[in-house]
Amino acid sequence: MAGNAKEDVVVHRSVEFVLEMPNALKVILMGDFNQWDPKTKPMRMDQKSVWRETVMISPGRYEYRFWVDGEWYNDPRNSRRCPNCFGSENNVIEVM
C-alpha cells in the first residue's frame, strides 16, 4: 500500500512585527514562538527608523512582547493582551 500514507505537513505563516520607537538603541522580539529567547529575534531598524522583524510561525495562539533597551514594551498596534505571571500583560496574536 505504498503511496497511500500522508505526511504531516506543518504550514508556517509569515508574520511581520513592527515597532515605531526611533530613539531605541536595541529592540528584541520575544514570545512563545521563540521560547522567549532574547538571542533569536533581534529586530532591525529600517530607513524610516521603524523596527521590523518577520517571523515564520505555525498556526496557533502566541503571547509576545518587545524588549527595548532593557525594558518591556507592549505592541501599540495590537490591543489584544492577557495577564502574565509578572503582574503585567503580554500581547496575544492568533495565527490561522
Short mmCIF file of N, CA, C and O in Angstrom, two decimals, residues 7 10 14 16 20 22 30 32-34 36 39 42 58 60 77 87 89 91:
data_model
loop_
_atom_site.label_atom_id
_atom_site.label_comp_id
_atom_site.label_asym_id
_atom_site.label_seq_id
_atom_site.Cartn_x
_atom_site.Cartn_y
_atom_site.Cartn_z
N GLU A 7 1.88 12.46 4.71
CA GLU A 7 2.91 13.03 5.58
C GLU A 7 2.32 14.21 6.32
O GLU A 7 1.50 14.94 5.78
N VAL A 10 3.57 20.79 8.21
CA VAL A 10 3.39 21.93 9.09
C VAL A 10 3.43 23.19 8.22
O VAL A 10 4.39 23.43 7.50
N SER A 14 4.00 33.79 7.52
CA SER A 14 4.93 34.90 7.69
C SER A 14 4.19 36.03 8.42
O SER A 14 3.16 36.51 7.95
N GLU A 16 4.82 39.80 10.24
CA GLU A 16 5.75 40.90 10.46
C GLU A 16 5.35 41.66 11.72
O GLU A 16 4.20 42.08 11.87
N GLU A 20 7.35 51.29 16.23
CA GLU A 20 7.86 52.63 15.97
C GLU A 20 8.43 53.19 17.26
O GLU A 20 7.69 53.63 18.13
N PRO A 22 11.86 55.25 17.36
CA PRO A 22 13.08 55.69 16.67
C PRO A 22 14.26 55.98 17.58
O PRO A 22 15.40 55.94 17.12
N MET A 30 10.36 38.99 21.61
CA MET A 30 10.35 37.72 22.34
C MET A 30 8.91 37.26 22.55
O MET A 30 8.02 38.07 22.77
N ASP A 32 6.22 33.31 22.77
CA ASP A 32 6.08 31.86 22.78
C ASP A 32 6.69 31.21 21.54
O ASP A 32 7.19 30.09 21.60
N PHE A 33 6.63 31.91 20.42
CA PHE A 33 7.12 31.36 19.15
C PHE A 33 8.64 31.22 19.10
O PHE A 33 9.15 30.52 18.24
N ASN A 34 9.37 31.87 20.01
CA ASN A 34 10.83 31.68 20.07
C ASN A 34 11.29 31.34 21.49
O ASN A 34 12.44 31.58 21.84
N TRP A 36 10.81 32.78 24.18
CA TRP A 36 11.22 33.98 24.92
C TRP A 36 12.74 34.11 24.97
O TRP A 36 13.32 34.61 25.92
N LYS A 39 18.07 35.90 22.12
CA LYS A 39 19.10 35.78 21.09
C LYS A 39 18.54 35.48 19.69
O LYS A 39 19.25 35.60 18.71
N PRO A 42 16.41 39.53 17.26
CA PRO A 42 16.69 40.96 17.34
C PRO A 42 16.04 41.65 16.14
O PRO A 42 16.06 41.12 15.03
N SER A 58 3.90 28.79 13.00
CA SER A 58 2.85 27.80 12.77
C SER A 58 1.53 28.34 13.29
O SER A 58 1.51 29.16 14.21
N GLY A 60 -1.61 29.02 15.45
CA GLY A 60 -1.81 28.87 16.89
C GLY A 60 -1.90 30.22 17.58
O GLY A 60 -1.86 31.27 16.95
N ARG A 77 0.29 48.48 18.35
CA ARG A 77 -0.57 48.18 17.20
C ARG A 77 -1.51 47.01 17.47
O ARG A 77 -2.31 46.66 16.62
N GLY A 87 2.73 40.19 36.68
CA GLY A 87 1.86 41.29 37.07
C GLY A 87 1.65 42.33 35.98
O GLY A 87 1.07 43.37 36.23
N GLU A 89 1.19 42.64 31.37
CA GLU A 89 0.45 41.97 30.30
C GLU A 89 1.35 41.65 29.12
O GLU A 89 2.32 42.37 28.85
N ASN A 91 1.15 40.80 24.86
CA ASN A 91 0.29 40.86 23.69
C ASN A 91 -0.03 39.44 23.25
O ASN A 91 0.71 38.50 23.51
#
